[in-house]
C-alpha angles and dihedrals in degrees: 000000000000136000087262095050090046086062090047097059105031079060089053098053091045095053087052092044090055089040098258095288129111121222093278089052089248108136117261119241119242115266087262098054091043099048084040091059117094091207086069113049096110092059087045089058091061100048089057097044077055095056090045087056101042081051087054093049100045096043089048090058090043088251092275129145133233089229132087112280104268094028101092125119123257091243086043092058095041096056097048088061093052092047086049086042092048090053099039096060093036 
């Protein structure tokens, strides 16, 4: 996964995680139609600022967990392979 792909999905999560609504209740656009709009573009920028970052974090704590081995969530864990996968191919 690459940086681009990162955004993508950290939006996505975030549009689930706020119900797929944005603060004036109009539904928010997938990842791809969001990061495709050139209107957009600004807000895109900074999603992908967030992923470089996320990357940076998680790669600066060597991407561990607080938790016992084998405990960890099922996002958790899904996540830590996208963040492994993002700094692998960049």
């Amino acid at each position: 996964m690459n940086i681009e792909k990162a955004a993508i999905e950290l939006y996505d999560t975030y549009c689930a995680a706020v119900g797929g609504r944005a603060w004036d209740g109009k539904p928010l656009p997938t990842g791809q139609q969001f990061f495709a709009d050139p209107a957009k573009q600004v807000q895109a920028e900074g999603w992908r600022a967030v992923a470089k970052r996320a990357t940076a974090l998680v790669t600066a704590v060597g991407g561990g967990t607080t938790r016992e081995p084998g405990t960890e969530s099922s996002t958790f864990k899904k996540a830590r392979a996208a963040v492994k996968e993002t700094t692998e191919q960049d």
